Tab-separated table of C-alpha atoms in Angstrom:
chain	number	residue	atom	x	y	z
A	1	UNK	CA	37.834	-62.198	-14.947
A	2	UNK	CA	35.076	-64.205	-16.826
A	3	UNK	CA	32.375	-63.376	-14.188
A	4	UNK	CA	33.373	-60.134	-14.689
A	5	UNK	CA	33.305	-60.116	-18.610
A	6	UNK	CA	29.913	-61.860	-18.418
A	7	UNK	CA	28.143	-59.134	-16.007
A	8	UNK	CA	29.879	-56.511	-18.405
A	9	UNK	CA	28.195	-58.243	-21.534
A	10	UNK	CA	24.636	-58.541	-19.302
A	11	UNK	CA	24.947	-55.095	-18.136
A	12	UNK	CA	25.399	-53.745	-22.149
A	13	UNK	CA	22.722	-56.029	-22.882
A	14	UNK	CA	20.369	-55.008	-20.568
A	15	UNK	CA	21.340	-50.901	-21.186
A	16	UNK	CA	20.673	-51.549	-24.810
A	17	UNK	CA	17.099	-53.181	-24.469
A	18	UNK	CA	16.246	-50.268	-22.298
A	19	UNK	CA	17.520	-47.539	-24.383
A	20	UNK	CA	15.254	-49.499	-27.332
A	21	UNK	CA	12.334	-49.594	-25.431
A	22	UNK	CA	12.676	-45.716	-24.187
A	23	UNK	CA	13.221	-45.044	-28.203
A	24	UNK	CA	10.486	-46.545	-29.704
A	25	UNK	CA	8.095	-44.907	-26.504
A	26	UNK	CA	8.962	-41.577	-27.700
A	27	UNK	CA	8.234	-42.209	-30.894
A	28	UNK	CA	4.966	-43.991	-29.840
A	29	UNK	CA	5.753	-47.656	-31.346
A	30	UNK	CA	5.766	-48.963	-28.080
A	31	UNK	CA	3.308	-49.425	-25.360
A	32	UNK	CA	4.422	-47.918	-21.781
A	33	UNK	CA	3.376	-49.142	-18.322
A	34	UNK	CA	1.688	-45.898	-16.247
A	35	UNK	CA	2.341	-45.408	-12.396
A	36	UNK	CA	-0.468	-45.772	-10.398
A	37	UNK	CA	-1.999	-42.163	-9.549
A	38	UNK	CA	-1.085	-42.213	-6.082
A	39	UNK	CA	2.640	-42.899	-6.923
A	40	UNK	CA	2.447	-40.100	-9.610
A	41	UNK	CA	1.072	-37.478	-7.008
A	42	UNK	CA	3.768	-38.510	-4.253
A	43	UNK	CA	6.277	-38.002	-7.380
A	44	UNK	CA	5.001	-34.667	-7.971
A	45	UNK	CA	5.176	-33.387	-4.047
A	46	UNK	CA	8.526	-34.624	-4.031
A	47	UNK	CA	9.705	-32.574	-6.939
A	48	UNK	CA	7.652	-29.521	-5.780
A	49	UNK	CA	9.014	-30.089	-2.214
A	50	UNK	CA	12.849	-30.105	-3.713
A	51	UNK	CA	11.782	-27.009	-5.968
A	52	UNK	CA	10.779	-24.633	-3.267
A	53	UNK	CA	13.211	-25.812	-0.974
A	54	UNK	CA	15.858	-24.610	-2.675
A	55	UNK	CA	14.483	-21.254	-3.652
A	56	UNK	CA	13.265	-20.816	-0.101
A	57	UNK	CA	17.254	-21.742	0.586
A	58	UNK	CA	18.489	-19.402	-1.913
A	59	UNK	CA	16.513	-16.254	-0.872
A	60	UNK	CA	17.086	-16.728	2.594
A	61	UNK	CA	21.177	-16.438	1.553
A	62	UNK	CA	20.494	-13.567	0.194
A	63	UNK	CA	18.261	-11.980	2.904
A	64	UNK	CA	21.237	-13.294	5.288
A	65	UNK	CA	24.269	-12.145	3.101
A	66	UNK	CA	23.390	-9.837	0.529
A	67	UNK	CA	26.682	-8.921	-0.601
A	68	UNK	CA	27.290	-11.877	-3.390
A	69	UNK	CA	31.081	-11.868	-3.628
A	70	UNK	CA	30.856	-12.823	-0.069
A	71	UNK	CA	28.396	-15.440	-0.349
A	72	UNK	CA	30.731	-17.261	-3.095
A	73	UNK	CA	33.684	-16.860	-0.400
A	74	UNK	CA	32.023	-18.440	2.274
A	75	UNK	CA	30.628	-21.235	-0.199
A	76	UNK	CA	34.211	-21.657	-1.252
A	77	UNK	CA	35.420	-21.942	2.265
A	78	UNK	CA	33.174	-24.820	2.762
A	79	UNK	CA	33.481	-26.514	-0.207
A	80	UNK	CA	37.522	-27.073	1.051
A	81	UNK	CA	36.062	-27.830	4.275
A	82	UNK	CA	37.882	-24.986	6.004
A	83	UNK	CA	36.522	-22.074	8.466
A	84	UNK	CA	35.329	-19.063	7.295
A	85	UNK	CA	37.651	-16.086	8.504
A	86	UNK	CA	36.029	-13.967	11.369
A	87	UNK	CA	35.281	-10.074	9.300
A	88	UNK	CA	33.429	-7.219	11.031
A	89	UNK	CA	29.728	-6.410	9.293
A	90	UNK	CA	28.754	-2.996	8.567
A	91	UNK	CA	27.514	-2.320	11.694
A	92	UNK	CA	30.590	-2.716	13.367
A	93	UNK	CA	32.358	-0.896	11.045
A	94	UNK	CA	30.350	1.681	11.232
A	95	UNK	CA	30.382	1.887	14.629
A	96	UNK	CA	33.899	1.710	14.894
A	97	UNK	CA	33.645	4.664	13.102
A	98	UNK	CA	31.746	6.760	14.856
A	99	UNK	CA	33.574	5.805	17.902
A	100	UNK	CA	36.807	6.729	16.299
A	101	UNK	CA	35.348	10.151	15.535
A	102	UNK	CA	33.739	10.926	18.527
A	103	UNK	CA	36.788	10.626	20.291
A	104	UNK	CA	39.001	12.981	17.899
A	105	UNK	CA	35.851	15.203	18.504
A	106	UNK	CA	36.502	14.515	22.335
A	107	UNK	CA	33.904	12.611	24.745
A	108	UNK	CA	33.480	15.700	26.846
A	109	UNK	CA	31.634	17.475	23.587
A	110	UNK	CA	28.175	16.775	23.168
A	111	UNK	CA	28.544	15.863	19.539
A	112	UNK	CA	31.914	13.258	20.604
A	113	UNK	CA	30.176	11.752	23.237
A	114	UNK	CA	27.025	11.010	21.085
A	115	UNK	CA	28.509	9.676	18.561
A	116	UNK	CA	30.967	7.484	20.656
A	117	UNK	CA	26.931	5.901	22.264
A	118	UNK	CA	25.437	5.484	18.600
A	119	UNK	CA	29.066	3.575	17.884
A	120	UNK	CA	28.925	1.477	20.608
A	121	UNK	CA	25.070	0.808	20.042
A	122	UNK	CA	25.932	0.117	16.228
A	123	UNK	CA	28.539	-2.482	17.540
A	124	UNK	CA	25.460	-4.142	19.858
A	125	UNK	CA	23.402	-4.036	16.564
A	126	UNK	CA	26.485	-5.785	14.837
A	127	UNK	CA	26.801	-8.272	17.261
A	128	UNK	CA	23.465	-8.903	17.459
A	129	UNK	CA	23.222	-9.439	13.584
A	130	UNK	CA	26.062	-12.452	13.711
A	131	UNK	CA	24.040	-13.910	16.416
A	132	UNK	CA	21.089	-13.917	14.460
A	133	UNK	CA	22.883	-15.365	11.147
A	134	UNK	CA	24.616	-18.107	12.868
A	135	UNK	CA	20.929	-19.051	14.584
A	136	UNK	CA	19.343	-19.391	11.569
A	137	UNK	CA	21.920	-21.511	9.324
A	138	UNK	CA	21.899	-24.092	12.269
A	139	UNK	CA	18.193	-24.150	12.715
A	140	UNK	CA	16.677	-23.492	9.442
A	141	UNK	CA	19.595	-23.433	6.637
A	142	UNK	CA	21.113	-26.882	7.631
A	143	UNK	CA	17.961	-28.741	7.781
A	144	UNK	CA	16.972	-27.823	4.396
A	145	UNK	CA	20.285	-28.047	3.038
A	146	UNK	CA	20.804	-31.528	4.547
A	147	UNK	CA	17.310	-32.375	2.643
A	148	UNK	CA	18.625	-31.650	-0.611
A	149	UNK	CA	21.647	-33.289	-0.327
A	150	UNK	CA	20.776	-36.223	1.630
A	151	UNK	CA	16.707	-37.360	1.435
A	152	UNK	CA	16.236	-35.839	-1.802
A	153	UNK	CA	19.130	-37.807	-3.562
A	154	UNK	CA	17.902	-41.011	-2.374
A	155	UNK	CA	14.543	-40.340	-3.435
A	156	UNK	CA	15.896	-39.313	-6.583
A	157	UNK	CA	18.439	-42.680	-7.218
A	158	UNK	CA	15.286	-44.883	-6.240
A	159	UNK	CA	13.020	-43.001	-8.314
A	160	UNK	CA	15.564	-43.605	-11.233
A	161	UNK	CA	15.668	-47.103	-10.393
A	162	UNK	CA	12.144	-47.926	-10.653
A	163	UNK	CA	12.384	-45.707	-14.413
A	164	UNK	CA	14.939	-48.732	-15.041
A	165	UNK	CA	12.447	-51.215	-13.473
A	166	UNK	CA	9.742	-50.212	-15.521
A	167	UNK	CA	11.785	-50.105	-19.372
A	168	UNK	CA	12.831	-53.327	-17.973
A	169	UNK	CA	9.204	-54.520	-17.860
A	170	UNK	CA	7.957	-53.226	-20.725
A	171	UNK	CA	10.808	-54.832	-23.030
A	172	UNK	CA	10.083	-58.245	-21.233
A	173	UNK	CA	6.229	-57.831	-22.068
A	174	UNK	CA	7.313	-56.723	-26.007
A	175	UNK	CA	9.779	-59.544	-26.089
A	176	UNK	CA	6.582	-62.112	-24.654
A	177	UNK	CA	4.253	-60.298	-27.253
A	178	UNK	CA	6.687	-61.280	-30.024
A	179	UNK	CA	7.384	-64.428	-29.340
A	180	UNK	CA	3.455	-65.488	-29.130
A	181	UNK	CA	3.347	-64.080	-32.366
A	182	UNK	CA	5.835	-65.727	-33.776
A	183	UNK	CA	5.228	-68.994	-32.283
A	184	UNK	CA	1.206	-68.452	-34.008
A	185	UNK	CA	2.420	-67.673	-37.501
A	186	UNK	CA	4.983	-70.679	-36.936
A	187	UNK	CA	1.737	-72.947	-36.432
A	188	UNK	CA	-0.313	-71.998	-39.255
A	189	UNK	CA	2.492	-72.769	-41.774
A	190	UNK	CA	2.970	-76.116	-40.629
A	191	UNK	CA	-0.954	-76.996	-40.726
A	192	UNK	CA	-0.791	-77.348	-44.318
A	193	UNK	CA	2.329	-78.697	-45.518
A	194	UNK	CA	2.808	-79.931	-49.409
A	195	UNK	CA	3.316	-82.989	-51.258
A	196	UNK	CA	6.929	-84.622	-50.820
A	197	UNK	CA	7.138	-84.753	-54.780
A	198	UNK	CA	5.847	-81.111	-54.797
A	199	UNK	CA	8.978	-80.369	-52.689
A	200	UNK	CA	11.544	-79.563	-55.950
A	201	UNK	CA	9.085	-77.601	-57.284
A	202	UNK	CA	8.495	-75.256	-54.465
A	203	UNK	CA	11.742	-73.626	-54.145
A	204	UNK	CA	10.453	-70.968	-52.292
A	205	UNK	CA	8.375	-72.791	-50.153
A	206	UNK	CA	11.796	-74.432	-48.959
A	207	UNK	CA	13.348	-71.150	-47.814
A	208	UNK	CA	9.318	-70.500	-45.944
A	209	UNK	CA	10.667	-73.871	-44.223
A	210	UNK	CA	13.778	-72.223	-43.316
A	211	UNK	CA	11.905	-68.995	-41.804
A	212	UNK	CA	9.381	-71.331	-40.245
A	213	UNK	CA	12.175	-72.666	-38.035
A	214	UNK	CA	13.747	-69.253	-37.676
A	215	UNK	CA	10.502	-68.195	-35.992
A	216	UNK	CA	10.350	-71.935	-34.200
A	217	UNK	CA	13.039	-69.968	-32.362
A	218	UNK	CA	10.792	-67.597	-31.364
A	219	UNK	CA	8.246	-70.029	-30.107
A	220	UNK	CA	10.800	-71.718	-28.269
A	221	UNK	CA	11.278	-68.169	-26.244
A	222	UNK	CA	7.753	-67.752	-25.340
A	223	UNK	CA	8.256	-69.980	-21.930
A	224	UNK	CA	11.506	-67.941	-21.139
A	225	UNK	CA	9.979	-64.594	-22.062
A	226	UNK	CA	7.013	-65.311	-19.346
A	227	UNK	CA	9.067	-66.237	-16.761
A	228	UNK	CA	11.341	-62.798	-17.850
A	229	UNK	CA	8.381	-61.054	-17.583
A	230	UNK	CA	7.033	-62.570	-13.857
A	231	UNK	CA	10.840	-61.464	-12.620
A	232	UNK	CA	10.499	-57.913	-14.055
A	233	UNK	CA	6.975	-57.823	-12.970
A	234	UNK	CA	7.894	-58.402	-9.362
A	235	UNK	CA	11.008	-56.169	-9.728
A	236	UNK	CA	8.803	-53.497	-10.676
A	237	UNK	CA	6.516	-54.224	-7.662
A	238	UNK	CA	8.939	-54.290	-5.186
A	239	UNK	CA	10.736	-51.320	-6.210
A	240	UNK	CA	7.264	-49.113	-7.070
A	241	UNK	CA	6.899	-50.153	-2.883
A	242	UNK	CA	10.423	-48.589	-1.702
A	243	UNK	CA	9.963	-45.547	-3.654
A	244	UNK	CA	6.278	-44.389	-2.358
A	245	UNK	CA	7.557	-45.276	1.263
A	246	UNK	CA	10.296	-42.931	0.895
A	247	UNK	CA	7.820	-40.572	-0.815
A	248	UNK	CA	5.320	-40.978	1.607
A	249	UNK	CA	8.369	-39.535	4.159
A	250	UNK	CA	7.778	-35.955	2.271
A	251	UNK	CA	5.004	-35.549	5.473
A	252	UNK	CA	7.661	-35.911	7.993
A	253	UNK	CA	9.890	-33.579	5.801
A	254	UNK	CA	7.538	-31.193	5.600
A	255	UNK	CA	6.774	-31.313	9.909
A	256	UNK	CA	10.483	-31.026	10.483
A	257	UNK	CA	10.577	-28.415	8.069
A	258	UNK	CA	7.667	-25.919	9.745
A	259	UNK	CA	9.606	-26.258	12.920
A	260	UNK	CA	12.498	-25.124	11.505
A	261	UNK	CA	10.612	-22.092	10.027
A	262	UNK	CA	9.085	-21.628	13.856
A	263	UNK	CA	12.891	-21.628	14.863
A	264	UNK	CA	13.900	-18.894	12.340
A	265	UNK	CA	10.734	-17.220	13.085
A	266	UNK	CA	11.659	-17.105	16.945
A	267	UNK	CA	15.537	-15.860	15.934
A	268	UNK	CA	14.377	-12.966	14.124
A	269	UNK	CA	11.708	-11.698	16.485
A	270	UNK	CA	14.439	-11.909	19.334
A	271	UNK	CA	16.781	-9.868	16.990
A	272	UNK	CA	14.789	-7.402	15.954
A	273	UNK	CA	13.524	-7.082	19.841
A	274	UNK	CA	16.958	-6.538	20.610
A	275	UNK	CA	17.938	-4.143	18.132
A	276	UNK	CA	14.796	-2.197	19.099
A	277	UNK	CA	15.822	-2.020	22.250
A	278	UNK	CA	19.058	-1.110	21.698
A	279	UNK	CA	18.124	1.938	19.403
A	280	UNK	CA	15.619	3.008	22.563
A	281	UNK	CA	17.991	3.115	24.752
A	282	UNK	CA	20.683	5.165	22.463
A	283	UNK	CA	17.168	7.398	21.622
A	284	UNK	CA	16.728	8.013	25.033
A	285	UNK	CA	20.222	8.802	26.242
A	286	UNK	CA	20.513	11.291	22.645
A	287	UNK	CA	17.011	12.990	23.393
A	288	UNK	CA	18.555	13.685	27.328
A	289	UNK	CA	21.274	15.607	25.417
A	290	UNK	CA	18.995	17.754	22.763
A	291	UNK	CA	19.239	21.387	22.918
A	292	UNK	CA	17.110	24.035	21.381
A	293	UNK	CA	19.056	26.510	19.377
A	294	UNK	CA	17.497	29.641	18.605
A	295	UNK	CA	15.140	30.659	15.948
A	296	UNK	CA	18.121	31.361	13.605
A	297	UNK	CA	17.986	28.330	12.208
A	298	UNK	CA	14.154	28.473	10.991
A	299	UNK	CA	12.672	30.234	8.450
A	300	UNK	CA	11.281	33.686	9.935
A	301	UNK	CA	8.101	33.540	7.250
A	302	UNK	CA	6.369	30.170	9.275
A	303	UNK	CA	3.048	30.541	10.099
A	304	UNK	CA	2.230	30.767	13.599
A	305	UNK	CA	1.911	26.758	15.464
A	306	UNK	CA	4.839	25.315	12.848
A	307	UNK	CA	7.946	23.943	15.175
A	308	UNK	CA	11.149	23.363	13.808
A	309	UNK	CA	12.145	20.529	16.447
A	310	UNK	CA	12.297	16.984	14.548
A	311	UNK	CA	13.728	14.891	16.393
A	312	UNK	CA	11.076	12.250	19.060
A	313	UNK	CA	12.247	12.247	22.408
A	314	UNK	CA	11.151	9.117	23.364
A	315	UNK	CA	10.800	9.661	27.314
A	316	UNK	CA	9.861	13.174	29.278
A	317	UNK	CA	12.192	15.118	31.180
A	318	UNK	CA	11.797	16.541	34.524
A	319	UNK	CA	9.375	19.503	35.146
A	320	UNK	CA	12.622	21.420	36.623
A	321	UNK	CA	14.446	21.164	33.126
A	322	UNK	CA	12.135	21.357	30.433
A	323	UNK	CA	13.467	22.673	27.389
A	324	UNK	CA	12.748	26.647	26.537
A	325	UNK	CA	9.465	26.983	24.597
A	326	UNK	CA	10.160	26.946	20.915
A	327	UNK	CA	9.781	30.484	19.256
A	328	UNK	CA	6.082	29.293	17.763
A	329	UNK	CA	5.063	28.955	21.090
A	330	UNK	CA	5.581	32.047	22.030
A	331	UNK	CA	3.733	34.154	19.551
A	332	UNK	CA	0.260	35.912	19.554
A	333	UNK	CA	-1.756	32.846	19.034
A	334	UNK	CA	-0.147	31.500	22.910
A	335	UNK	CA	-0.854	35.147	24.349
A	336	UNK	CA	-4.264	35.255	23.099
A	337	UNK	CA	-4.902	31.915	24.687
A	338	UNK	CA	-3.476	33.005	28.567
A	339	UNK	CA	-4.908	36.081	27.944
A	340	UNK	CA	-8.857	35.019	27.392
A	341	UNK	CA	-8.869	32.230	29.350
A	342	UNK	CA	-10.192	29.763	26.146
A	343	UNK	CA	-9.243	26.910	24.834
A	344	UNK	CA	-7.466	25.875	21.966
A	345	UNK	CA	-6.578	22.617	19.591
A	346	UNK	CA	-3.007	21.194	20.285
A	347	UNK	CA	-1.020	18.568	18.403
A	348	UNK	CA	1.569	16.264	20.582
A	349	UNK	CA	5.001	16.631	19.362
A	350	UNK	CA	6.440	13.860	21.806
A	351	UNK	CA	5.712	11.612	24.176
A	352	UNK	CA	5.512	12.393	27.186
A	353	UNK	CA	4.619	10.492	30.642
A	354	UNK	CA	3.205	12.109	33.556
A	355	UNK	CA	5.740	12.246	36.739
A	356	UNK	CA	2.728	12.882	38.765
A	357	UNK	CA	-1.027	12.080	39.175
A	358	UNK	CA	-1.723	16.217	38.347
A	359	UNK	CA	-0.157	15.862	34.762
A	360	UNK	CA	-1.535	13.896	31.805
A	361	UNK	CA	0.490	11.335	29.385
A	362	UNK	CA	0.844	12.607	26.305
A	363	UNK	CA	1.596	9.947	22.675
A	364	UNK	CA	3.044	12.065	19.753
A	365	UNK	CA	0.938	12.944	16.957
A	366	UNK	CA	-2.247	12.825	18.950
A	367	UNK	CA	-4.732	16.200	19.275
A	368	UNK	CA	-5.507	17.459	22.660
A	369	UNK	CA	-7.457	20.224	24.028
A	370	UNK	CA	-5.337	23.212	26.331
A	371	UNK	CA	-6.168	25.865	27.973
A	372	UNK	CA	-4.525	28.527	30.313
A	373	UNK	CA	-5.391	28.129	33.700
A	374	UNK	CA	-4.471	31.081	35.814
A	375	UNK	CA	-1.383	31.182	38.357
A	376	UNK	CA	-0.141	28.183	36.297
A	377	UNK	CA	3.640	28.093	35.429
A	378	UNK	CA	4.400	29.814	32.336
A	379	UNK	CA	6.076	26.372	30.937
A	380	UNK	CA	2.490	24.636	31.124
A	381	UNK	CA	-1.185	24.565	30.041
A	382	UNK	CA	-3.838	22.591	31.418
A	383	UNK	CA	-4.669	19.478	28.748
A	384	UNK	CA	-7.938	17.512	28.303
A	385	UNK	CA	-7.992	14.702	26.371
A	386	UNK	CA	-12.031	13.099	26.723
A	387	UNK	CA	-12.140	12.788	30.692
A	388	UNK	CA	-8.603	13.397	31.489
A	389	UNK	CA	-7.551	16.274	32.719
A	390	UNK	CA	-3.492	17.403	33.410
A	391	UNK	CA	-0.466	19.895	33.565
A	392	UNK	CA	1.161	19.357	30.106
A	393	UNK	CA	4.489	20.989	28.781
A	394	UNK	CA	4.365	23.988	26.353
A	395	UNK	CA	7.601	22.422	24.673
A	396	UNK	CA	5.577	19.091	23.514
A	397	UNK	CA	3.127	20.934	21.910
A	398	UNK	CA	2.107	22.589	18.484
A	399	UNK	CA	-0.960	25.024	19.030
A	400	UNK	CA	-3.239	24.370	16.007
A	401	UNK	CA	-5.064	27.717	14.167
């Protein structure tokens, strides 16, 4: 119980001094021992290091979760250490959805059975989407996380530390300072000392006597204060050392770190790989389905080459069962063109690849040159794009004035 009265006592004394010395530095009466630059430098990576870590942290939460009231739940959840309940995303509800409603539509319809494939491709794109959040809070989240709340506290308590280190040496080298002086003004009152009979009459030089060996006191410190000051000197030293290696660590932080970002890179090129594939395969199996209604649904007062179709087909269909030209095909602009022979400026509506080496590949949104070649099928021109030369559809095309 005494040994732990006495620590309690050295502990107070020593928070005290400190608190002093931090005072009277803030208020300039005090001199303060600088870090050397390099430490300082290392001190500021550090802090900028923590600073855009956690931003970095917090944003990619958000990209990963937007919704916030879920965000809290899940921190909740692991805060009492317990797993986060399994919920379907948006995707998968929509999907579900669709699904549902395609088959109170009925599968055999065209409408039920495409939405029951965008369902089931929303419900891929769901899927994919967990994948993709799970990836990245194990290979980027964690690490930084673990960062914050592992290397940067220690950094931070041994930063602290050496704070302590350093009031502690500055107090020892004020305490030293004082006691030199007081051990100097302590010698040049006793250089000069009085008559013994003069003694009565210098009252007041009796109580100087008594401050004299007040300050002897002092003088008496100086020895302890230097060896006070040696201790907290090498304190300092030692503990300056063990903070800049740690600091010096921020290099390896920052490597580990970049691979993490390759990682999360790498996840969300393979997710969004996947969901493009996904949505070209659902594009493909939709644009197998389309249909051209009649002109009924487009506005009679077009001007001749306007289409109403606007939806890409993403692969061609067979010569055999090419859609019906659309009705701005076949107006006097298309009959002039079979009937002279000429040529004329055309603008791709789709893409299109060539089942055979007498047709030509066609990339939507690209100009061609067609022309009627005679004995040709009705459902084709002859397209020229530089040096190539090929059959193209009439349906893929939009005949320029």
């Amino acid at each position: 119980m005494e040994f732990n009265v006495r620590r309690l006592a050295a502990d107070a004394s020593t928070f005290l001094s400190r608190a002093v010395q931090f005072t009277e530095e803030k208020f300039g009466q005090a001199e303060k021992t600088e870090l050397d630059a390099h430490l300082e430098t290392l001190l500021s990576r550090a802090e900028s290091t923590k600073h855009w870590t956690e931003k970095i942290m917090k944003q990619t939460e958000v990209l990963l979760q937007p919704n916030p009231n879920v965000r809290m739940e899940e921190f909740l959840y692991e805060m009492l250490d317990k797993k986060v309940p399994m919920r379907a995303n948006n995707h998968e509800l929509l999907g579900e959805s669709m699904i549902d409603s395609g088959h109170e539509f009925g599968p055999g319809t065209a409408y039920g059975s495409a939405l029951i494939k965008c369902g089931e491709t929303e419900k891929l794109l769901g899927s994919a989407e967990k994948e993709f959040i799970q990836s990245s809070a194990i290979n980027f989240l964690t690490p930084f996380r673990n960062y914050i709340e592992g290397d940067f506290k220690t950094i931070s308590k041994e930063r602290k530390l050496l704070q302590n280190k350093r009031l502690d040496l500055d107090a020892a080298k004020n305490r030293l300072k004082k006691a030199r002086v007081a051990d100097a003004r302590s010698a040049e009152l006793n250089s000069s000392p009085p008559l013994a009979e003069e003694y009565v009459a210098h009252f007041s030089y009796m109580l100087s006597i008594l401050h004299v060996r007040w300050l002897k006191l002092w003088a008496e410190e100086v020895q302890q204060a230097e060896t006070e000051l040696r201790i907290a000197q090498s304190e300092f030293d030692r503990q300056a050392e063990i903070t800049k290696l740690l600091l010096e660590g921020i290099s390896s932080t920052h490597a580990h770190h970049l691979h993490c970002l390759n990682d999360f890179v790498d996840a969300q090129a393979a997710y969004y790989a996947q969901c493009y594939q996904y949505m070209v395969s659902v594009q493909k199996q939709l644009g197998s389905q389309i249909v051209i209604f009649p002109s009924t649904f487009s506005n009679n007062n077009q001007p001749a080459g306007s289409s109403s179709a606007s939806i890409s087909v993403p692969t061609a269909q067979p010569a055999a069962s090419l859609p019906a030209p659309p009705p701005s095909q076949t107006s006097p602009a298309l009959n002039e063109l079979r009937s002279t022979s000429g040529t004329r400026k055309a603008r791709v509506l789709y893409d299109y690849d060539a089942a055979s080496s007498s047709e030509l590949s066609l990339l939507a949104d690209e100009v061609i040159t067609v022309s009627s070649v005679p004995g040709m099928d009705s459902d084709w021109l002859m397209g020229q794009r530089g040096n190539q030369k090929g059959k193209v559809p009439i349906t893929y095309l939009e005949l320029l004035n």
